[in-house]
Coordinates of C-alpha atoms and ligand atoms in Angstrom, one line a residue:
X1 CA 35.3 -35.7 -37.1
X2 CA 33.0 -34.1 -39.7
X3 CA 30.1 -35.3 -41.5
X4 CA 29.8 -34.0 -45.3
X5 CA 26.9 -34.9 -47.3
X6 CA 27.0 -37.2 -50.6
X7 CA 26.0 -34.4 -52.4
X8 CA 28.3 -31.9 -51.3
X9 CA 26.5 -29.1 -49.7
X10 CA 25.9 -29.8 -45.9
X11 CA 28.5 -30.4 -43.5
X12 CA 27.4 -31.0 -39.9
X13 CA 29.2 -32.7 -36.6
X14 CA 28.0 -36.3 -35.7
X15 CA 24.8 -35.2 -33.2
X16 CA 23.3 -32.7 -35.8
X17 CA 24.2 -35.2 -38.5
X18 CA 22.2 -37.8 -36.6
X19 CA 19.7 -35.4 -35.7
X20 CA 18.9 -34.3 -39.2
X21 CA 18.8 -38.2 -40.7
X22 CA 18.7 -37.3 -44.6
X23 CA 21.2 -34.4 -45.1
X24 CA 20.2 -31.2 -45.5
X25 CA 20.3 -30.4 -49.1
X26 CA 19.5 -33.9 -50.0
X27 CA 22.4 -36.5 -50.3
X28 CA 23.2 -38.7 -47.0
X29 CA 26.0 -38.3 -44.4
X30 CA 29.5 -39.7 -44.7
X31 CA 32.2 -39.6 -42.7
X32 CA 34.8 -36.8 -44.0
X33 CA 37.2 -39.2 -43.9
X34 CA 36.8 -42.7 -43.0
X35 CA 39.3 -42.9 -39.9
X36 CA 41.4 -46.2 -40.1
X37 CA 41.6 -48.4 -36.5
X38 CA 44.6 -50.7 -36.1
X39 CA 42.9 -53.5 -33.5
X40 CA 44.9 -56.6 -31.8
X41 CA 41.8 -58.7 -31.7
X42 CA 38.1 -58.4 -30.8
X43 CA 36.8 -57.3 -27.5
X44 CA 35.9 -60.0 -25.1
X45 CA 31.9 -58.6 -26.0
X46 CA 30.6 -57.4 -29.4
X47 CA 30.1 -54.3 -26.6
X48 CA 33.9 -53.8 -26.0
X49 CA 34.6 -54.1 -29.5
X50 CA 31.9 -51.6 -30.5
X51 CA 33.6 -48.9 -28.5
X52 CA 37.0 -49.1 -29.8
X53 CA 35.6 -49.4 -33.5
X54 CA 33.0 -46.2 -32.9
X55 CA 35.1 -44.1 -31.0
X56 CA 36.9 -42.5 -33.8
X57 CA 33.3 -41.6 -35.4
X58 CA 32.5 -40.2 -32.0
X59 CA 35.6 -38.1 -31.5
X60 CA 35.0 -34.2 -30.6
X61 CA 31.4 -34.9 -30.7
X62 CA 29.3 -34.1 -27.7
X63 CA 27.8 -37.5 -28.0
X64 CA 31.4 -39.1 -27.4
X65 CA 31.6 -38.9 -23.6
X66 CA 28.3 -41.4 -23.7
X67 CA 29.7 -43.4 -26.2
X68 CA 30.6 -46.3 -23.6
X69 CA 27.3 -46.1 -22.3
X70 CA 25.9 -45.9 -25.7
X71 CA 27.5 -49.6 -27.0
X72 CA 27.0 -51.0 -23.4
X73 CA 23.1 -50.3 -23.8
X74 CA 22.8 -50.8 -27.2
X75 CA 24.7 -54.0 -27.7
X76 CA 23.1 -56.7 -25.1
X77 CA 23.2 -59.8 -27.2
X78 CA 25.5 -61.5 -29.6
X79 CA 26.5 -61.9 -33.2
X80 CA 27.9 -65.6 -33.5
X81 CA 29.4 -67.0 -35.8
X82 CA 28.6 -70.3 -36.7
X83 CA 31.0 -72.6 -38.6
X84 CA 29.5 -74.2 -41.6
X85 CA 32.5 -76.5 -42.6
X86 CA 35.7 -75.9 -43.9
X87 CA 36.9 -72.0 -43.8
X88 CA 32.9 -71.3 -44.5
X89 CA 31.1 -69.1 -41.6
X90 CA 27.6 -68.2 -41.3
X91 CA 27.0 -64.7 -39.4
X92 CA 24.0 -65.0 -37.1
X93 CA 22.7 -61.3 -36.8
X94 CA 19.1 -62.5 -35.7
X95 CA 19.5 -62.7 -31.7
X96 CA 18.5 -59.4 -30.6
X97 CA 15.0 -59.0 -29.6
X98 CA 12.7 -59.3 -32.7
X99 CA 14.8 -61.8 -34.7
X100 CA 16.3 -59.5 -37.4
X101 CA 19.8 -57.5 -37.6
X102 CA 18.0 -54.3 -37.8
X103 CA 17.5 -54.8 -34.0
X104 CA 21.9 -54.1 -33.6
X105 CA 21.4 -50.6 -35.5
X106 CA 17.8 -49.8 -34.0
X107 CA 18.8 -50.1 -30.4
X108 CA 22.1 -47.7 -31.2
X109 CA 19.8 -44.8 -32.6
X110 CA 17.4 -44.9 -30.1
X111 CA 19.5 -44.8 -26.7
X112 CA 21.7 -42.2 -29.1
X113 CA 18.8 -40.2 -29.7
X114 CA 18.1 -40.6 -25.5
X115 CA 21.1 -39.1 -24.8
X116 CA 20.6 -36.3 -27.3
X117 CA 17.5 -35.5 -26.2
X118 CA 19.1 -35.4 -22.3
X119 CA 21.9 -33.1 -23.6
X120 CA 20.0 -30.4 -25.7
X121 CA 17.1 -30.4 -23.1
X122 CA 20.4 -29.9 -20.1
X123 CA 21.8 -27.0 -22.1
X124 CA 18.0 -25.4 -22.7
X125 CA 17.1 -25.9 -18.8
X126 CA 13.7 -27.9 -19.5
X127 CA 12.5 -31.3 -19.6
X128 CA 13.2 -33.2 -22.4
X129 CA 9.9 -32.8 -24.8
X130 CA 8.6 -35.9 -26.1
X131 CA 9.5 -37.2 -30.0
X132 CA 7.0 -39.3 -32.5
X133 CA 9.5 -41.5 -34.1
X134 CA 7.0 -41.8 -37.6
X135 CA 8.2 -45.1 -38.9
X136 CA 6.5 -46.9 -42.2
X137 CA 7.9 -50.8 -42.5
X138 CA 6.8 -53.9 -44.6
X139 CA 8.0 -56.1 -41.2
X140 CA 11.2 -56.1 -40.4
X141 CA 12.1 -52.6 -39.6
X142 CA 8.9 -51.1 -37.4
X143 CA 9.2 -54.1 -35.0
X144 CA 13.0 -53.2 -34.4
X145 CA 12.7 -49.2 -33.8
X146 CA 9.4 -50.0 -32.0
X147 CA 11.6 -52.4 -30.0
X148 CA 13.9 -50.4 -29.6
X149 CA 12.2 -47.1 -28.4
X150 CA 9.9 -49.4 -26.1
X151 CA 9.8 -47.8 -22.6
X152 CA 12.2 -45.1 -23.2
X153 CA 11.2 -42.0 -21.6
X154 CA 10.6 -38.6 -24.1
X155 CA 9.5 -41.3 -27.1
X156 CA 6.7 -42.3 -28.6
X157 CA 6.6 -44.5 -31.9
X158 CA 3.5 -44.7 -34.3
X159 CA 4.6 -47.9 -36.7
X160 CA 2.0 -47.5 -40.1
X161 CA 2.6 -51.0 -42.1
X162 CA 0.4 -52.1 -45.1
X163 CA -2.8 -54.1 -43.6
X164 CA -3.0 -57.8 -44.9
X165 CA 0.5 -57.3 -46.8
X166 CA 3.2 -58.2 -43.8
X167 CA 2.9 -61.8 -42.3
X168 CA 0.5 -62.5 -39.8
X169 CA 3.4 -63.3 -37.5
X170 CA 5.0 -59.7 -38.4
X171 CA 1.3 -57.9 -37.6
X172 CA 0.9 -59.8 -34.4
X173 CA 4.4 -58.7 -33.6
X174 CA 4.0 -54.3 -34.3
X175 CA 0.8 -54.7 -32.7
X176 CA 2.1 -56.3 -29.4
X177 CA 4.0 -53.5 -28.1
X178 CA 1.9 -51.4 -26.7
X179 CA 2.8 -48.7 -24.1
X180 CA 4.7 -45.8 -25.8
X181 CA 4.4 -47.7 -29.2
X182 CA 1.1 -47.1 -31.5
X183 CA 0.2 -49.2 -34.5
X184 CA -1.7 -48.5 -37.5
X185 CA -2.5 -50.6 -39.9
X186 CA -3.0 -48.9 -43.6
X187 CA -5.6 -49.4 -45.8
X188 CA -3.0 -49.3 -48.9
X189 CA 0.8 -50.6 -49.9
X190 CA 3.9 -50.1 -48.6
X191 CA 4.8 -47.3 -50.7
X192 CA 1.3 -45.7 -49.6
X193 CA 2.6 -46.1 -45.8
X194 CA 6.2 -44.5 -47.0
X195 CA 4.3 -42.1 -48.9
X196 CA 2.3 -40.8 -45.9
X197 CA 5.7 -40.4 -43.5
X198 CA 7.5 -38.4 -45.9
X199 CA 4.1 -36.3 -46.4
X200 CA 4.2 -35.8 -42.8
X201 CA 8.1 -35.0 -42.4
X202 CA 7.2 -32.4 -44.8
X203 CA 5.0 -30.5 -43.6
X204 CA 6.2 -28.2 -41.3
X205 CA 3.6 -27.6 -39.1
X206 CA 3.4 -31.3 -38.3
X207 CA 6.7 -32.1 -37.9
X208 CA 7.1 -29.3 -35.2
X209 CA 4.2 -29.6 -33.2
X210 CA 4.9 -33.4 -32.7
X211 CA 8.6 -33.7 -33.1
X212 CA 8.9 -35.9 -36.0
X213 CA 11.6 -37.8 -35.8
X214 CA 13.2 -40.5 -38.4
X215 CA 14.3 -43.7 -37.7
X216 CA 15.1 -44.9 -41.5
X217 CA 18.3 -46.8 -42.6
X218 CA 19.8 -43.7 -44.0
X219 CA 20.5 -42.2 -40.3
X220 CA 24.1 -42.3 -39.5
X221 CA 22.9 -43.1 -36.3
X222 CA 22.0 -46.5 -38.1
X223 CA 24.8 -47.2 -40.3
X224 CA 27.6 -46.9 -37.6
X225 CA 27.0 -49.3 -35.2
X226 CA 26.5 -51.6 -38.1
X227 CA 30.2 -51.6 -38.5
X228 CA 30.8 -53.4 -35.4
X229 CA 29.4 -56.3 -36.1
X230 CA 31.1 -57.2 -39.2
X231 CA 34.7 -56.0 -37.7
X232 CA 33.9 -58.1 -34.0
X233 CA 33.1 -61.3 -37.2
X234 CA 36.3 -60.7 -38.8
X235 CA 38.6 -60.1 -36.0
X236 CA 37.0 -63.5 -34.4
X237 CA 38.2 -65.0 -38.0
X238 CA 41.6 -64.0 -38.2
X239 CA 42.3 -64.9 -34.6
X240 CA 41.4 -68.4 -36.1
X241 CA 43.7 -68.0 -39.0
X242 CA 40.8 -67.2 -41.5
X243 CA 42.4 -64.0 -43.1
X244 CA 40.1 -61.7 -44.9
X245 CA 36.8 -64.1 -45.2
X246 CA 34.8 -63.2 -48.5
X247 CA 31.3 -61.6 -47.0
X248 CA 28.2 -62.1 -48.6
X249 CA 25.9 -59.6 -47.7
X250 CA 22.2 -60.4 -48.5
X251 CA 20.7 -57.0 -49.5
X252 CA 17.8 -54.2 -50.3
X253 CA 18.3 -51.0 -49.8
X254 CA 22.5 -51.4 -49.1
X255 CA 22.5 -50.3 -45.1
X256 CA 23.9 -53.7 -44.3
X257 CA 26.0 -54.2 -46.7
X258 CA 27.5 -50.5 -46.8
X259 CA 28.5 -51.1 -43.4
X260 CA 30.3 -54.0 -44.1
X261 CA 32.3 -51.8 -46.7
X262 CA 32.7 -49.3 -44.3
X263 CA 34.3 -51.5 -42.4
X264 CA 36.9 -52.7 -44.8
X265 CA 37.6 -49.2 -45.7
X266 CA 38.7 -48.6 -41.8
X267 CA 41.6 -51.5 -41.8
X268 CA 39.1 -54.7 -40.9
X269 CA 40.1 -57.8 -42.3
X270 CA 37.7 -58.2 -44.9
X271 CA 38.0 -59.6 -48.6
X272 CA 36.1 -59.0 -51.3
X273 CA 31.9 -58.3 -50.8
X274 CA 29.1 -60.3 -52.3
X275 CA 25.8 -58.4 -52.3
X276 CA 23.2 -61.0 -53.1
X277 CA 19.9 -59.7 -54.0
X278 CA 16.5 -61.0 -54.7
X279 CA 15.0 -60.9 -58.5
X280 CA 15.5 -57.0 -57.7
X281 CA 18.5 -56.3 -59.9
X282 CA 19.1 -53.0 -60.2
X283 CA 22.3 -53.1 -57.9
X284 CA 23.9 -55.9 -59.6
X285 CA 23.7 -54.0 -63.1
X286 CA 25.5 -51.2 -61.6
X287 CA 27.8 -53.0 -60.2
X288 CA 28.6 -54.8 -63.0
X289 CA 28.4 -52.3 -65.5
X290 CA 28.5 -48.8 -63.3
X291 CA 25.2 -47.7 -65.1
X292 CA 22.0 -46.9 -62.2
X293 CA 18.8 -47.5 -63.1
X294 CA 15.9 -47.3 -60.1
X295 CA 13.1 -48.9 -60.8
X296 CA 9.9 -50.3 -59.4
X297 CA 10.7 -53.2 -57.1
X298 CA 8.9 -56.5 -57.8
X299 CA 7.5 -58.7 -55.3
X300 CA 9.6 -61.5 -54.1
X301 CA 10.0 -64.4 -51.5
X302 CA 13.0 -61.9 -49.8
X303 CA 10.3 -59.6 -49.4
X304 CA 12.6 -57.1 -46.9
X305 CA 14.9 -57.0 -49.8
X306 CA 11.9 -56.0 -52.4
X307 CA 13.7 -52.8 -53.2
X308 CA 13.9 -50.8 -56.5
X309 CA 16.0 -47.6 -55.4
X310 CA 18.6 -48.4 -52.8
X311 CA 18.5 -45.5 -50.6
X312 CA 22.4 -45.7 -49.4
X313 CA 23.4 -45.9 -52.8
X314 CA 24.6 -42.4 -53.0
X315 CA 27.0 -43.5 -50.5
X316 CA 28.0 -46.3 -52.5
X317 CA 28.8 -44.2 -55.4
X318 CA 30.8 -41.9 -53.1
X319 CA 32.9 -44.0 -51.2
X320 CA 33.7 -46.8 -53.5
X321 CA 33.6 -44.8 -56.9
X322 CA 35.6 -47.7 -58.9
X323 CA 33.9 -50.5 -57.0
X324 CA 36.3 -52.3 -56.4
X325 CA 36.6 -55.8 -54.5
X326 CA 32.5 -56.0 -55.1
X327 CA 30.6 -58.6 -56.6
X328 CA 26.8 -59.1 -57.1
X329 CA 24.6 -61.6 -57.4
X330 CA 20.9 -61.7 -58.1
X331 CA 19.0 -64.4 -56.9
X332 CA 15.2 -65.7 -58.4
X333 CA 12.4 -67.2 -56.2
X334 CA 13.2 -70.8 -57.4
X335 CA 16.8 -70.4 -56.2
X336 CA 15.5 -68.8 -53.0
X337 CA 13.4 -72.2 -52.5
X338 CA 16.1 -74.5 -53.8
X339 CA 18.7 -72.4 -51.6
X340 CA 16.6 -72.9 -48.5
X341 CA 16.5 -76.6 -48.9
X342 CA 19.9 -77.1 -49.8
X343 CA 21.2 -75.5 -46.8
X344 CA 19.4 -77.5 -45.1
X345 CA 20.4 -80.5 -46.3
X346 CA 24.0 -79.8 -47.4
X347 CA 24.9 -77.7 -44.0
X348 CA 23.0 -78.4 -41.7
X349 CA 21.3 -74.8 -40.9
X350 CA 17.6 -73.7 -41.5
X351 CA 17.6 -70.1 -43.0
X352 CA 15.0 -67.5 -43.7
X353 CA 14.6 -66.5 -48.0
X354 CA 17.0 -63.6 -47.2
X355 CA 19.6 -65.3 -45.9
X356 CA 19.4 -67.8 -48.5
X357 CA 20.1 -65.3 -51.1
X358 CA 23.2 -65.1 -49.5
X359 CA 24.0 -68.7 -49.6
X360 CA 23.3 -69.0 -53.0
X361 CA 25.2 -66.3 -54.2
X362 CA 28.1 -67.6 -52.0
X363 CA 27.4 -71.3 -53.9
X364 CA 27.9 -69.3 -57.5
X365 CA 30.7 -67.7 -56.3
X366 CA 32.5 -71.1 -55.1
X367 CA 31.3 -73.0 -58.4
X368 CA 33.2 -70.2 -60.2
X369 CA 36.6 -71.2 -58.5
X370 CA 36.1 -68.6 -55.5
X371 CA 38.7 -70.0 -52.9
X372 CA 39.2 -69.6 -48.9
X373 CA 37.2 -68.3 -46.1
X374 CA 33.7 -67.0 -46.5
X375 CA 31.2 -65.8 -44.4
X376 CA 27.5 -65.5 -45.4
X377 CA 25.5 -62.8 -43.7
X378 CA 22.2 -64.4 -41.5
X379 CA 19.5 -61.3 -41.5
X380 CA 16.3 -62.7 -40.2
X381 CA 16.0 -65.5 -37.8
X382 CA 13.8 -68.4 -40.1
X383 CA 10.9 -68.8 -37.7
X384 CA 10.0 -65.0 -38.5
X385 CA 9.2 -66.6 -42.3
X386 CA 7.2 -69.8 -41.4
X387 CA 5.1 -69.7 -44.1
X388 CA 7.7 -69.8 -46.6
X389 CA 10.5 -72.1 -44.8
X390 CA 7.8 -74.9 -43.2
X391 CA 6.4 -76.4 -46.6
X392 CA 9.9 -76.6 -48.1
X393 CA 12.0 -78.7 -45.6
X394 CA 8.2 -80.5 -44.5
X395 CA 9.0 -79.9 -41.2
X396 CA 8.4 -76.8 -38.2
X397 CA 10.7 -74.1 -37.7
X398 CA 11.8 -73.6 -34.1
X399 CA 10.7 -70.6 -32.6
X400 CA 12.8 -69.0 -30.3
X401 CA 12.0 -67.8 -27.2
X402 CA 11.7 -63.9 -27.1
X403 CA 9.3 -64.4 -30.3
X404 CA 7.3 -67.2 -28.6
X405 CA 6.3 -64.6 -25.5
X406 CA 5.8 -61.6 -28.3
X407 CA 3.4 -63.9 -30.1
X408 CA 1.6 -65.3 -27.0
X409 CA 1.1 -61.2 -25.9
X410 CA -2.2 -59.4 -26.8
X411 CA -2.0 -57.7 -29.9
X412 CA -3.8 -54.0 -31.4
X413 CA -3.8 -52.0 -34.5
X414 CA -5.9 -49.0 -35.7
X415 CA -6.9 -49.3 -39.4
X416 CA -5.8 -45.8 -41.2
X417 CA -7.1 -44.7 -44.5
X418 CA -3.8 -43.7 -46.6
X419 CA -4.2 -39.7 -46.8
X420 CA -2.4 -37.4 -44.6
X421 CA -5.5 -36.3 -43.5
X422 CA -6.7 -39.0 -41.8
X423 CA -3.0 -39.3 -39.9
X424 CA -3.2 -36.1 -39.3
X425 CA -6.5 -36.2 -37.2
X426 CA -5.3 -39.5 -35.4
X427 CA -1.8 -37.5 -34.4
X428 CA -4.5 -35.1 -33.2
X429 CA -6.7 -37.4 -31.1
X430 CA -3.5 -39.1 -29.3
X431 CA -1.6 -36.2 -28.5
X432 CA -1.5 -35.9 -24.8
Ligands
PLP1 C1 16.1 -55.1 -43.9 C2 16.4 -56.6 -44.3 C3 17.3 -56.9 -45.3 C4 17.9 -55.8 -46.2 O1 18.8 -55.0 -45.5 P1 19.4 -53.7 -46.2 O2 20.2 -53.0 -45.2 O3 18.1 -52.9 -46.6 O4 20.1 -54.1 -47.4 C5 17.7 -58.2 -45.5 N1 17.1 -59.2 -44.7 C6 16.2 -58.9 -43.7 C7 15.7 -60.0 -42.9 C8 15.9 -57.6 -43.4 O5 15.0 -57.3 -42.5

């Protein structure tokens, strides 16, 4: 199986694919051709189904004879689904170890980028040298890779987030690793933290003598295992005679969601997509109209979903060119907060503003005569957005249990003025 990049120029196998993250002239990795499964049923574990799904992606790659190992590692906690009445589902992608799906697709990359590391250091005769996995995040995504490269031998991770603008929760969180996880906190935005890793990927110099590596939601090595879940979902449905559910995928930057396509697109018995957004609209005009427009993102109560220029786009445009059996729905804060206490009331189940852009956008499409089995996408588990959730339904969030001990853990970050300089000179003073 080949790898060929959106835009055309760069064709590379599945490890160098992975290796490089954004493709090399620019454009993101897609499969050549998307190979089509033809599956019986789930696995008995999200695991078993991950390796028959993945295996065609793998095939002829050196990576392939660890896939087993891979999905075995990677996939140590469950995707349920939970039945909200009728034919309609809720996805529950929040049980891996910080409370967000990102942990599924995190803890793929990193025991793929292991085994890399193993292979090439093998063929070269040395010890494996160690990698700085540069991520910047607004919450959600640092405390996943960190988790997920946590303790894994030949990685370190520096996590740079925007100091004062994640939740105090989400700061106690990146701080609480510790180990072979550092944590600054930035004296500037987001953008100013994005700004500084892609200053640092390119400069040469830097990204040699450290080993930059990327962790973003454009690696391959991200979007793959992302499939699983959503084929494990459907396959569970259909053995309960739910035949092709609608999916409503809540969504920012389309790495969910683009899975979920993907997975249609290799046989899976899924219907028609949903993206829901927040007040960020730009992927809703295009695919309504076909016209893309980036933009600034504004500031919302879906704040993982504040996004302005959906970086899997391209992919979008090259897969699913007449966007087809794709709906979108854009969904304001006062819908968020009537969302999140409507669910409550009318089904039963507390969810985070993210996931409640998914059940609104599943409530418009049913109050415009949408008909038969449905599943709405859970991202974050609720208790990660206290703040938000607590003062609507007047009542405390339950925090589960692997949260409970990251929270009740010591927690450190170093402030970092927002100039490649000053990252620079503390790469330089923690180098050992
Ligand atoms: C990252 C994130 C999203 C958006 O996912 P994309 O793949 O960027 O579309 C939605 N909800 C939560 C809780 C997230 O952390």
């Amino acid at each position: 199986m080949w790898y060929m990049s959106t835009r055309g120029r760069s064709r590379l196998t599945l490890s160098d694919a992975i290796g490089a993250g954004l493709a090399l002239d620019g454009g993101l990795y897609l499969p050549e051709r998307v190979p089509t499964v033809e599956v019986q049923g789930p696995g008995e574990r999200l695991a078993d189904t991950a390796k028959v799904l993945l295996k065609p992606f793998f095939e002829g790659d050196r990576l392939e004879p660890a896939l087993e190992g891979i999905c075995e590692r990677a996939f140590t906690f469950d995707a349920p689904l939970r039945r909200l009445g009728g034919e309609r589902y809720l996805l529950e992608l929040f049980h891996g170890p910080t409370a967000a799906f990102k942990d599924f697709a995190a803890r793929f990359l990193a025991e793929t980028l292991r085994v890399r590391a193993e292979q090439e250091a093998f063929s070269r005769g040395e010890p494996p040298l160690t990698a700085t996995v540069l991520v910047a995040t607004s919450g959600d995504t640092g405390a996943a890779v960190a988790s997920a490269f946590w303790g894994l031998p030949y990685f370190r991770v520096v996590v740079l987030y925007p100091e004062g603008r994640v939740s105090a929760r989400q700061a106690h969180q990146l701080g609480a690793f510790g180990d072979n996880v550092a944590c600054l906190k930035v004296r500037g935005s987001f953008d100013d933290c994005q700004g500084l890793v892609k200053a640092a990927f390119a400069d040469e110099a830097l990204r040699a003598r450290y080993g930059l590596t990327s962790a973003n939601s454009i690696s391959l090595g991200r979007l793959l295992p992302q499939v699983v879940y959503f084929g494990h979902a459907a396959l569970q449905l259909r053995e309960r005679r739910v035949f092709s559910p609608v999916v409503v995928v809540p969504t920012g930057n389309l790495g969910n969601a683009f899975a979920c396509l993907l997975a249609r697109r290799m046989g899976l018995p899924v219907g028609e997509v949903i993206l829901a957004t927040n007040a960020n609209r730009v992927l809703v005009e295009y695919v309504e109209t076909g016209r893309y427009e980036p933009r600034p993102s504004v500031a919302t109560l879906a704040n993982a979903m504040d996004v302005g220029a959906p970086s899997n786009w391209e992919r979008l445009r090259v897969m699913e060119p007449e966007r087809e059996g794709l709906r979108a729905v854009s969904v304001g804060d006062e819908d968020i907060r009537a969302s999140i206490v409507r669910s409550w009331e009318e089904d039963g189940v507390v969810v985070c503003p993210h996931t409640a852009c998914g059940m609104w956008a599943e409530r418009v499409w049913r109050e415009r005569g949408g008909k038969g089995g449905v599943m709405v996408v859970a991202t974050a588990h609720p208790a990660k957005f206290e703040t938000v959730v607590e003062p609507l339904l007047k009542r405390e969030v339950e925090v589960p249990e692997r949260l409970m001990e990251v929270l009740g853990r010591a927690s450190q970050a170093e402030p970092l003025e927002p100039n490649l300089d000053a990252l620079r000179h503390w790469l330089q003073s923690s180098h050992k």
